[in-house]
Short mmCIF file of C-alpha atoms in Angstrom, two decimals:
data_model
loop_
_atom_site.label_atom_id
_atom_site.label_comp_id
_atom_site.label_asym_id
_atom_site.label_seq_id
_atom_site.Cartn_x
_atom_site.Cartn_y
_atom_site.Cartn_z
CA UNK P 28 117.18 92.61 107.95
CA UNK P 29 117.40 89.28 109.08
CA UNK P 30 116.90 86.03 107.60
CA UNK P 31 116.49 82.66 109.52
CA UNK P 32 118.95 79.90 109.61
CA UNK P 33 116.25 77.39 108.94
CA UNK P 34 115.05 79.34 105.50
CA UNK P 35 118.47 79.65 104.08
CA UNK P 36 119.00 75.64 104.86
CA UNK P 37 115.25 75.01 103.37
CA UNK P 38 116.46 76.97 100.15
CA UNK P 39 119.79 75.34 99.80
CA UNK P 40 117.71 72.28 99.41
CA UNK P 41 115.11 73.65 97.25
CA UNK P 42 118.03 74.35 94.72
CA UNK P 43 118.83 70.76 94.45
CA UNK P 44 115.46 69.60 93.77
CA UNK P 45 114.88 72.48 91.49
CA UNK P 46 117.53 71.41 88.92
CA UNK P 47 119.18 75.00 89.54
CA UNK P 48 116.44 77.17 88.83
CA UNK P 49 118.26 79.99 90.82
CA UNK P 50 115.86 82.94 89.53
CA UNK P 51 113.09 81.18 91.17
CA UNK P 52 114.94 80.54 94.43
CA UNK P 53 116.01 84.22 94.69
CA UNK P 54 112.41 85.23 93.67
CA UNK P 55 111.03 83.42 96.77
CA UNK P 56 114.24 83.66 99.28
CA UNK P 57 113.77 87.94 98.58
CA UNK P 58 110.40 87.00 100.11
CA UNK P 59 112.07 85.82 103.10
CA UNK P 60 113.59 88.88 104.84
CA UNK P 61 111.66 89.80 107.95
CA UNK P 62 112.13 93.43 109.54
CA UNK P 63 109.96 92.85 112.08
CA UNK P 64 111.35 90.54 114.52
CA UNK P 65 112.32 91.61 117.78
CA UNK P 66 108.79 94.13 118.19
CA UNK P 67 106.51 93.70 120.87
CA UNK P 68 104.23 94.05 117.89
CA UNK P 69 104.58 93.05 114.40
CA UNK P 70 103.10 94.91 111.39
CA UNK P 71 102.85 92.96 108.03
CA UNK P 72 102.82 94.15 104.33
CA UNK P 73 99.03 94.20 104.66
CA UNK P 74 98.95 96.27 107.51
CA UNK P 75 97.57 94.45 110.24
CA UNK P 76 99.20 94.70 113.92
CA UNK P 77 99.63 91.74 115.69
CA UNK P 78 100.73 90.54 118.98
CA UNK P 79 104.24 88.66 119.41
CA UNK P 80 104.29 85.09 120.91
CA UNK P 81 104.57 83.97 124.11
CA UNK P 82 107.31 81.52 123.66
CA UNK P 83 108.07 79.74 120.85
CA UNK P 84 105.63 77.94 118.10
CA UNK P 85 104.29 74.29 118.12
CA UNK P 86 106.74 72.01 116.73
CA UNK P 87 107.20 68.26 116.24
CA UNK P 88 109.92 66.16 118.26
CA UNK P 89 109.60 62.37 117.47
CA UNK P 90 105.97 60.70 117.50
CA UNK P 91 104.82 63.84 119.80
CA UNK P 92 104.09 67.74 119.78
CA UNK P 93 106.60 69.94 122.15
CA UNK P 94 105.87 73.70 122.95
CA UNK P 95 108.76 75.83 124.43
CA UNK P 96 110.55 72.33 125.79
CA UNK P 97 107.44 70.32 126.80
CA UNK P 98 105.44 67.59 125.52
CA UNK P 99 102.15 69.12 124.66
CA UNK P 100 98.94 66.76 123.93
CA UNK P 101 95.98 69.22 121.84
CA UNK P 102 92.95 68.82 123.05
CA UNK P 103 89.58 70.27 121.71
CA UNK P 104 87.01 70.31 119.35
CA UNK P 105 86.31 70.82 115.44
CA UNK P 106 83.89 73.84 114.92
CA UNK P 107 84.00 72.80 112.26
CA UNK P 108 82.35 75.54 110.64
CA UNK P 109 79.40 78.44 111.06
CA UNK P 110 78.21 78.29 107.80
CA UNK P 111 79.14 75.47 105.75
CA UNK P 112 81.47 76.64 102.72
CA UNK P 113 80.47 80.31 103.64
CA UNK P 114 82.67 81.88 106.62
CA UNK P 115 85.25 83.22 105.80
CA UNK P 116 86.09 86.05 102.76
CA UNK P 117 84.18 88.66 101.00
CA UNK P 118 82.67 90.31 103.88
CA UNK P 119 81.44 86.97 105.32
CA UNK P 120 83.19 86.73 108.49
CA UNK P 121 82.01 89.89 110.11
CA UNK P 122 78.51 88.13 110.11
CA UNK P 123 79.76 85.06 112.08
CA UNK P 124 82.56 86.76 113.97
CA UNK P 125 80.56 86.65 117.29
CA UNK P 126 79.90 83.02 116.89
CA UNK P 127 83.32 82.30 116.30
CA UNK P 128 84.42 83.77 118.66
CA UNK P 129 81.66 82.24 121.04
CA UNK P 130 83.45 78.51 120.36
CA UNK P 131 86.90 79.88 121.07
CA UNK P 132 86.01 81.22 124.78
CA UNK P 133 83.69 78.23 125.21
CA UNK P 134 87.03 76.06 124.57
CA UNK P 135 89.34 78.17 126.26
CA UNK P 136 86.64 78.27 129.37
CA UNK P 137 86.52 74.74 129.61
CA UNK P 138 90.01 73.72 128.98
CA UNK P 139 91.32 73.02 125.33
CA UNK P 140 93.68 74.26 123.47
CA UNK P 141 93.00 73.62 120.08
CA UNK P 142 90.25 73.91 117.33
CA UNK P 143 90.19 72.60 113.64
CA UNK P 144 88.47 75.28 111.22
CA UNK P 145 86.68 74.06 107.56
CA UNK P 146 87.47 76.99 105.18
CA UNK P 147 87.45 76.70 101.64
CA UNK P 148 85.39 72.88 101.98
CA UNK P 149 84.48 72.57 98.32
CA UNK P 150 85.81 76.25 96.68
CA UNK P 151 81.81 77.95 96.89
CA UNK P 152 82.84 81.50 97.65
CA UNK P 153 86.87 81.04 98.65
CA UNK P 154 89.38 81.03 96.47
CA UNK P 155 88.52 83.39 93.81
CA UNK P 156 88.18 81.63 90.33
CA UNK P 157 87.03 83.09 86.94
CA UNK P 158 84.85 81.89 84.51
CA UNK P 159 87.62 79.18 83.43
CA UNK P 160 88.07 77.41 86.73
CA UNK P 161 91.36 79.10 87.21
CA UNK P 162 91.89 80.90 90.84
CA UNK P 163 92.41 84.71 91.09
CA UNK P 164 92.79 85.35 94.84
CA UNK P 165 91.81 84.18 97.95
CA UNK P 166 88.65 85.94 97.59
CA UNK P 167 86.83 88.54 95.13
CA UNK P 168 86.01 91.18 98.01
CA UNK P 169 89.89 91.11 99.42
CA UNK P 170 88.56 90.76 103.03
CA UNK P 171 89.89 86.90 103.32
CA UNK P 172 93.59 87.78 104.94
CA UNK P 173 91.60 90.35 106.94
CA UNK P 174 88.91 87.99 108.58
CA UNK P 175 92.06 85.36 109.14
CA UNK P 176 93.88 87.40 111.15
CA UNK P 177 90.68 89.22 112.87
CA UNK P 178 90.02 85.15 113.70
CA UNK P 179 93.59 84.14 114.48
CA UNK P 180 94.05 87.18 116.72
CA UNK P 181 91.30 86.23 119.25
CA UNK P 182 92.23 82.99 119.31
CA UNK P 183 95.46 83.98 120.78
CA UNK P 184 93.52 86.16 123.32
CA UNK P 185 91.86 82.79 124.39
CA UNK P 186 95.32 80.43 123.68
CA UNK P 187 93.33 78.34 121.39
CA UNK P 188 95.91 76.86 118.71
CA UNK P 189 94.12 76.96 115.11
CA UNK P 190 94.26 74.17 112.69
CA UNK P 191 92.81 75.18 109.01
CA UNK P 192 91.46 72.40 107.06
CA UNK P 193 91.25 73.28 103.43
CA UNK P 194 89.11 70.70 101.61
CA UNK P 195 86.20 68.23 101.93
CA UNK P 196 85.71 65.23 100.39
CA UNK P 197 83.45 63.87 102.42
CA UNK P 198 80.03 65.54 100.92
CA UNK P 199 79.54 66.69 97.11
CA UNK P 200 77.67 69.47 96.32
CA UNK P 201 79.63 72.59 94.63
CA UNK P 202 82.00 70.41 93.77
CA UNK P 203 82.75 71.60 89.85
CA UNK P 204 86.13 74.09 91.00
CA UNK P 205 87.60 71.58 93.38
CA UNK P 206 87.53 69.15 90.82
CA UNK P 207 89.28 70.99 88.28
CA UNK P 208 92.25 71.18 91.02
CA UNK P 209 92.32 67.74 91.64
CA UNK P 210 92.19 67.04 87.72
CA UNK P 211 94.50 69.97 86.16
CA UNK P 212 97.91 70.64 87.52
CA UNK P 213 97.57 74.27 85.68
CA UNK P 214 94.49 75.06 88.02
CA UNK P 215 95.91 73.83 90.98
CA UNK P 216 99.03 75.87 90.62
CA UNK P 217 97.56 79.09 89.97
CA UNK P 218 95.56 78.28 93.28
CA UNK P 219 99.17 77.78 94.99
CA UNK P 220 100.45 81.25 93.53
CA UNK P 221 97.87 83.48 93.83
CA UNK P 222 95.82 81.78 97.33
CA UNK P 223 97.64 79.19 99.39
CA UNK P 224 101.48 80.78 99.08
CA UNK P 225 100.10 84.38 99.99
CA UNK P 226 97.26 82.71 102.95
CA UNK P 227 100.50 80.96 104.52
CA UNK P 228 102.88 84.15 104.66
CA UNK P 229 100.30 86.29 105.66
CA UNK P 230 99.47 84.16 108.93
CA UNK P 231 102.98 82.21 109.34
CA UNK P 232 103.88 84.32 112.35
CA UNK P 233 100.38 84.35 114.32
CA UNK P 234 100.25 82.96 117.72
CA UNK P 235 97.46 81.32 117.43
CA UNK P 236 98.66 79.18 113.91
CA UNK P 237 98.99 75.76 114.82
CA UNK P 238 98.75 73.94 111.22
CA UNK P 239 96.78 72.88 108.24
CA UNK P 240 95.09 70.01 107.08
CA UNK P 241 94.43 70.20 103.05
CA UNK P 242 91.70 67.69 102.68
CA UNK P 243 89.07 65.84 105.03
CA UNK P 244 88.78 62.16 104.48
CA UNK P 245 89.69 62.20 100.58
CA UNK P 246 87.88 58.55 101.05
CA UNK P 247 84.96 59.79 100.79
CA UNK P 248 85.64 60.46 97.23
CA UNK P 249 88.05 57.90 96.07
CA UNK P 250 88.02 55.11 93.79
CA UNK P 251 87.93 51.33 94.96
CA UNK P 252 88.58 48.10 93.23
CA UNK P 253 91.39 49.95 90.86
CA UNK P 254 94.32 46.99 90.34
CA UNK P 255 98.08 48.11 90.71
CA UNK P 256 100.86 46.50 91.31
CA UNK P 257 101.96 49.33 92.94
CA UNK P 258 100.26 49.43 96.59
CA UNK P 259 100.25 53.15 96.41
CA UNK P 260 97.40 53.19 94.13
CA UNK P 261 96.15 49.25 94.06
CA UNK P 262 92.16 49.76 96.26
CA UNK P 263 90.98 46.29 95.67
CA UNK P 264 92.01 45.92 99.36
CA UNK P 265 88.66 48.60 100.03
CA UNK P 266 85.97 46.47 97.87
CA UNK P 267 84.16 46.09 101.12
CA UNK P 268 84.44 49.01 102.76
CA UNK P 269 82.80 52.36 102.72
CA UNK P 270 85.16 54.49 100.48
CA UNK P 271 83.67 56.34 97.65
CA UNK P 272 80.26 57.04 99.95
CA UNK P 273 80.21 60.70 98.27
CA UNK P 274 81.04 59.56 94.74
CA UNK P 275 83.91 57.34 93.46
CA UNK P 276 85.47 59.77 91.40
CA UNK P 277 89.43 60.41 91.77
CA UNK P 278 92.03 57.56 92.16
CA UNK P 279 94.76 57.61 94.88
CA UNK P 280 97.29 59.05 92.74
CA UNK P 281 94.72 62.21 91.95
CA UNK P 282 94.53 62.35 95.54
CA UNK P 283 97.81 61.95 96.53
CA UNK P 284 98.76 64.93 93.61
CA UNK P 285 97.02 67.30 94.91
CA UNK P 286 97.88 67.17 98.74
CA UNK P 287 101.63 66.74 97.89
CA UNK P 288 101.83 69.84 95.93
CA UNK P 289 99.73 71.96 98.16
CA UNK P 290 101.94 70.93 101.06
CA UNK P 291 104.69 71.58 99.58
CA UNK P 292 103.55 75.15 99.07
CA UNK P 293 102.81 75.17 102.40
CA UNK P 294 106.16 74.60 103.57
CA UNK P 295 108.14 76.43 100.87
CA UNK P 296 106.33 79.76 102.65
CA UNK P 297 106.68 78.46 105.89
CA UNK P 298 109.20 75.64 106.19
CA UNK P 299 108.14 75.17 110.08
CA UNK P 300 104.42 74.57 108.94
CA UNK P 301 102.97 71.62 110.39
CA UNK P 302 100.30 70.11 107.68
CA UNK P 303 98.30 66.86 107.53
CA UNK P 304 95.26 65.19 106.11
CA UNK P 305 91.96 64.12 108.22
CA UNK P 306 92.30 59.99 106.92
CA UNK P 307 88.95 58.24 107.26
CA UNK P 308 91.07 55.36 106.98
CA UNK P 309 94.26 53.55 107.65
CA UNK P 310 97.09 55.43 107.99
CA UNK P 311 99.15 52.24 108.56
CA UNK P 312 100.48 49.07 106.36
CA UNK P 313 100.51 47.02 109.43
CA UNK P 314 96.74 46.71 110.92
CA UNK P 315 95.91 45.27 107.18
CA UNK P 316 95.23 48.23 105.07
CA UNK P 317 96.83 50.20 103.32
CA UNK P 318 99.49 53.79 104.02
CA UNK P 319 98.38 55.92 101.21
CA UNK P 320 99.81 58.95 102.52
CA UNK P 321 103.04 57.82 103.08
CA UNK P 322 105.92 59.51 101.81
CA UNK P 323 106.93 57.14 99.28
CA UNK P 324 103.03 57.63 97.74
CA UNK P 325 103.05 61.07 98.08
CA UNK P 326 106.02 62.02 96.56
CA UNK P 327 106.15 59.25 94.00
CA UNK P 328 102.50 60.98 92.76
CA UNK P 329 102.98 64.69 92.87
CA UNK P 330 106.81 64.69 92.44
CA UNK P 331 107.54 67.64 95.49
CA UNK P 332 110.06 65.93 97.91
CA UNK P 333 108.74 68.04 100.61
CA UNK P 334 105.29 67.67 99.96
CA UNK P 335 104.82 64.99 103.16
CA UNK P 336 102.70 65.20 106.67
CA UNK P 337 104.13 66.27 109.18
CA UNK P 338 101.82 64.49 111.48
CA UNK P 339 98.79 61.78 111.00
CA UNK P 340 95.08 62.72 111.60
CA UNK P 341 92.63 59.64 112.06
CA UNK P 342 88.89 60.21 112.49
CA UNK P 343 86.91 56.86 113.56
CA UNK P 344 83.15 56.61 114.36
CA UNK P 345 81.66 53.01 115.08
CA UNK P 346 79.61 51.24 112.17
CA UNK P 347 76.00 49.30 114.53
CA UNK P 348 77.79 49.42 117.55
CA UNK P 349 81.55 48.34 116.82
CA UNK P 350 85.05 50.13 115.86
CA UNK P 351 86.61 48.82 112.57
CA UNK P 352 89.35 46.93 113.40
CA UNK P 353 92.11 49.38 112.67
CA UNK P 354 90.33 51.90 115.03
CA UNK P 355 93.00 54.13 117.26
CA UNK P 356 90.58 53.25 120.38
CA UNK P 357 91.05 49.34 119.81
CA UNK P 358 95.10 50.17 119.09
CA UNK P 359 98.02 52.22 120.79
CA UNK P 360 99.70 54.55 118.52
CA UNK P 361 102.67 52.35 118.49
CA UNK P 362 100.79 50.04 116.82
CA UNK P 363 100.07 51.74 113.60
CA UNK P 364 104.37 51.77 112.91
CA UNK P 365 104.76 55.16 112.00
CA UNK P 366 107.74 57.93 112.50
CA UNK P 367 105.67 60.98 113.31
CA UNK P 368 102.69 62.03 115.88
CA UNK P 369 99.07 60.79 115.43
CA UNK P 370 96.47 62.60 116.72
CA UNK P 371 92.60 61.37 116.75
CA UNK P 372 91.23 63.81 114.89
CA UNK P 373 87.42 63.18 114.38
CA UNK P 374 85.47 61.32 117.04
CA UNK P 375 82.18 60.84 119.34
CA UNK P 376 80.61 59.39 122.38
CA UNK P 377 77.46 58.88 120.00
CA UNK P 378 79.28 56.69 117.75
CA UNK P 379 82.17 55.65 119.77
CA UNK P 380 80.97 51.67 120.34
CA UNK P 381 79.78 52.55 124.26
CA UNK P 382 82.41 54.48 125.26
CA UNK P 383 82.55 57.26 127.36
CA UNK P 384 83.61 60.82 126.04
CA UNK P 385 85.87 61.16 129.21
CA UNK P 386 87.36 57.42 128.37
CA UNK P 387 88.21 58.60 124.82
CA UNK P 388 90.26 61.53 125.45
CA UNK P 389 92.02 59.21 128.57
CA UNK P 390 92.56 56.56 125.51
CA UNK P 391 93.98 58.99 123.32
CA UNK P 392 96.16 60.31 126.12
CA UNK P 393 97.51 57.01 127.66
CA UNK P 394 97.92 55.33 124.57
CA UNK P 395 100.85 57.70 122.87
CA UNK P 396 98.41 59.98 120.42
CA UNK P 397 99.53 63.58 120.52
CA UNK P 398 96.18 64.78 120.81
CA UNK P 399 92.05 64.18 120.43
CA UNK P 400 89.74 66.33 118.53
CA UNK P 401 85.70 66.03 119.14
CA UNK P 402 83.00 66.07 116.38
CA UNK P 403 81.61 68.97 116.29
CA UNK P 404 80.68 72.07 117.74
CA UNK P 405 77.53 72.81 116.43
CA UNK P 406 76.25 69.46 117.10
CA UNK P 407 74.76 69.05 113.68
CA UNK P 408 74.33 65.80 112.55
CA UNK P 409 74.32 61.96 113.03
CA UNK P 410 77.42 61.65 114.24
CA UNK P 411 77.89 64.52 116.56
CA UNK P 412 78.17 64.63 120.11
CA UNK P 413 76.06 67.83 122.01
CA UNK P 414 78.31 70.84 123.48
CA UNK P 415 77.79 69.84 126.79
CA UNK P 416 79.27 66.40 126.08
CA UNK P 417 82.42 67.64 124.37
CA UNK P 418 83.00 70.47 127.45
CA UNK P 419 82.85 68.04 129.56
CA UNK P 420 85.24 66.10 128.30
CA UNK P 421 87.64 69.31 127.92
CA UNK P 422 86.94 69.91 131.76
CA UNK P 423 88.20 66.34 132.13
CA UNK P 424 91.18 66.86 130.34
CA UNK P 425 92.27 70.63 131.16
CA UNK P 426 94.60 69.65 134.23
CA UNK P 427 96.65 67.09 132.43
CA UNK P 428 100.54 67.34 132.43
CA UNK P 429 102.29 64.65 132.25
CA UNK P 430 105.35 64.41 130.56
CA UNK P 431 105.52 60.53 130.17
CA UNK P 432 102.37 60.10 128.79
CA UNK P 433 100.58 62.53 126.63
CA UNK P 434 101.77 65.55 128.05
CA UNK P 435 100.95 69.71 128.55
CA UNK P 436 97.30 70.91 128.14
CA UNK P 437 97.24 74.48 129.11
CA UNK P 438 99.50 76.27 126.55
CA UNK P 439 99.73 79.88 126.81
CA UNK P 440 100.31 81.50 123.34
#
């Protein structure tokens, strides 16, 4: 048996900001002991084979992303999804395997290395929840961990890192079981015990894992002109702008909640997880809005000291013809003041103020972002840019190494 250095330090900690709650420390650490390492080929509790890496696993060194020693920038494309809400779990994914797997070789083909994944979007067929609103698995038919490592396993056959984005805020339609998580802390936890904890273990050690993004552009869904002194949860500062465009229904510190505590389930069964948020806004207090996923708000609302980003993910589109002025492609990522990596993570030609696809990613890669992600695959939508755009600018980008500025491309997994 062996048990990594990292987990026993992550524990040690835990105990402290548990209060001493040593049963449930030793309940989890017992979780911790992995036979497997050190096979060519690792079996877990459910099973399922899969192969080792090749190297080591994507990790964070200052504002950038490093792979076995070298700066790596991720570039590719959200799918973001087959069917919206419907792709993965109870038997779902076998019908969309082939198209899944379509967008992976198309990437890999064409140069990328990375791909951000919708999955539960709005809770309409994953997790499980009874008649209360409470969550009973990941999935009623028990074929979610099966269809995430099926999809995980050929994206390592095409070295395609995968980056799972839990929630969306953006669009209300089903929305009556993610609102009881954001609302009751009892629902959310039993989705954290009986989904997220067991989803993260069971796929912790895949290749092909890059990280996870809990919610897309909470915006979309929050509250504007509530007063605070506190800045954390104070929106008068967005009277003007175009939060709340799917409802106004939670305030920041709803928000905030219910990605802290999710992320720091995330990292108490994986401690090396790297998790974000897709921000439809400013990620910054020094372009004149406001941070409020910062630390200090996150923790300050939801209480879990590790329950922080490990990266920022900014999506911009232009509004008739011009960036807002807090835009990555009108800043460096210097500018925005923050300790971590930023990557661009939703973006198009066909809304990008005149740019050029090609120019975007170049932005993204001279101007110190760790990486660039496309909207979307499918090509559904307003917004979107067509496949043959988005290759193209994959094509553009595949050859790209340079250590100084944005770094390693081709990644082998």
């Amino acid at each position: 048996m062996i048990v990594q250095h990292s987990m026993l330090t992550y524990f040690l900690q835990m105990k402290l900001q548990l209060n001493g709650c040593v049963l449930l420390i030793l309940a989890v650490f017992a979780s911790c002991y992995d036979t497997t390492v050190g096979l060519s080929n690792r079996t877990r509790a459910t099973g399922y084979t899969f192969a080792a890496r090749s190297g080591g696993r994507l990790k964070i060194q200052g504002k950038h992303f490093v792979k076995d020693g070298q700066r790596v920038f991720l570039s590719g494309v959200n799918l973001a999804w087959i069917a919206y809400g419907y792709d993965f779990g109870d038997g779902q994914y076998q019908n969309r395997r082939d198209r899944f797997e379509h967008y992976l070789k198309l990437v890999s083909d064409n140069g990328g290395n990375s791909i951000r994944v919708w999955v539960h979007i709005e809770g309409a067929t994953s997790p499980a929840f009874n008649d209360k609103g409470y969550v009973v698995g990941l999935d009623h038919k028990g074929t979610f961990l099966s269809d995430m490592h099926e999809y995980l396993e050929s994206a390592r056959k095409y070295n395609i890192l995968v980056f799972f984005c839990l929630w969306n805020a953006a669009v209300k339609q089903n929305h009556a079981h993610m609102d009881g998580l954001i609302k009751d802390m009892s629902k959310l936890q039993t989705y954290l015990d009986k989904a997220l904890i067991p989803w993260v273990k069971a796929v912790k050690d895949e290749p092909a894992m890059g990280g996870w993004d809990i919610i897309n552009e909470m915006e979309g869904e929050m509250k504007k002109n509530l007063v605070s002194s506190d800045p954390c949860y104070d929106t008068t500062a967005l009277a003007h702008s175009g939060t709340g465009w799917a409802g106004q229904l939670y305030s920041p510190l709803e928000f905030q909640r219910f990605i802290n505590r999710q992320i720091a389930a995330i990292k108490l069964a994986d401690p090396e997880a790297l998790v974000t948020v897709g921000s439809g806004a400013d990620i910054s207090n020094k372009l004149g809005g406001q941070n409020y996923y910062s630390d200090n708000c996150l923790v300050k609302s939801g209480y879990e000291l590790f329950g922080t980003l490990s990266f920022y993910a900014v999506h911009t589109y232009d509004w008739q013809g011009k960036f807002a002025s807090d835009s990555p492609f009108l800043h460096s990522a210097s500018d925005y003041g923050v300790d971590r990596p930023i990557i661009i993570g939703e973006f198009s030609q066909v809304k990008g103020a005149g740019r050029k696809i090609e120019d975007m990613f170049q932005w993204a890669y001279d101007k110190g972002y760790a990486g660039a992600w496309s909207w979307q695959a499918l090509a559904t939508g307003d917004g979107s840019d067509t496949i043959d755009t988005q290759m193209k600018a994959l094509r553009y980008m595949r050859n790209k190494a340079d250590q100084t500025k944005g770094g390693l491309v081709t990644i082998k997994l």
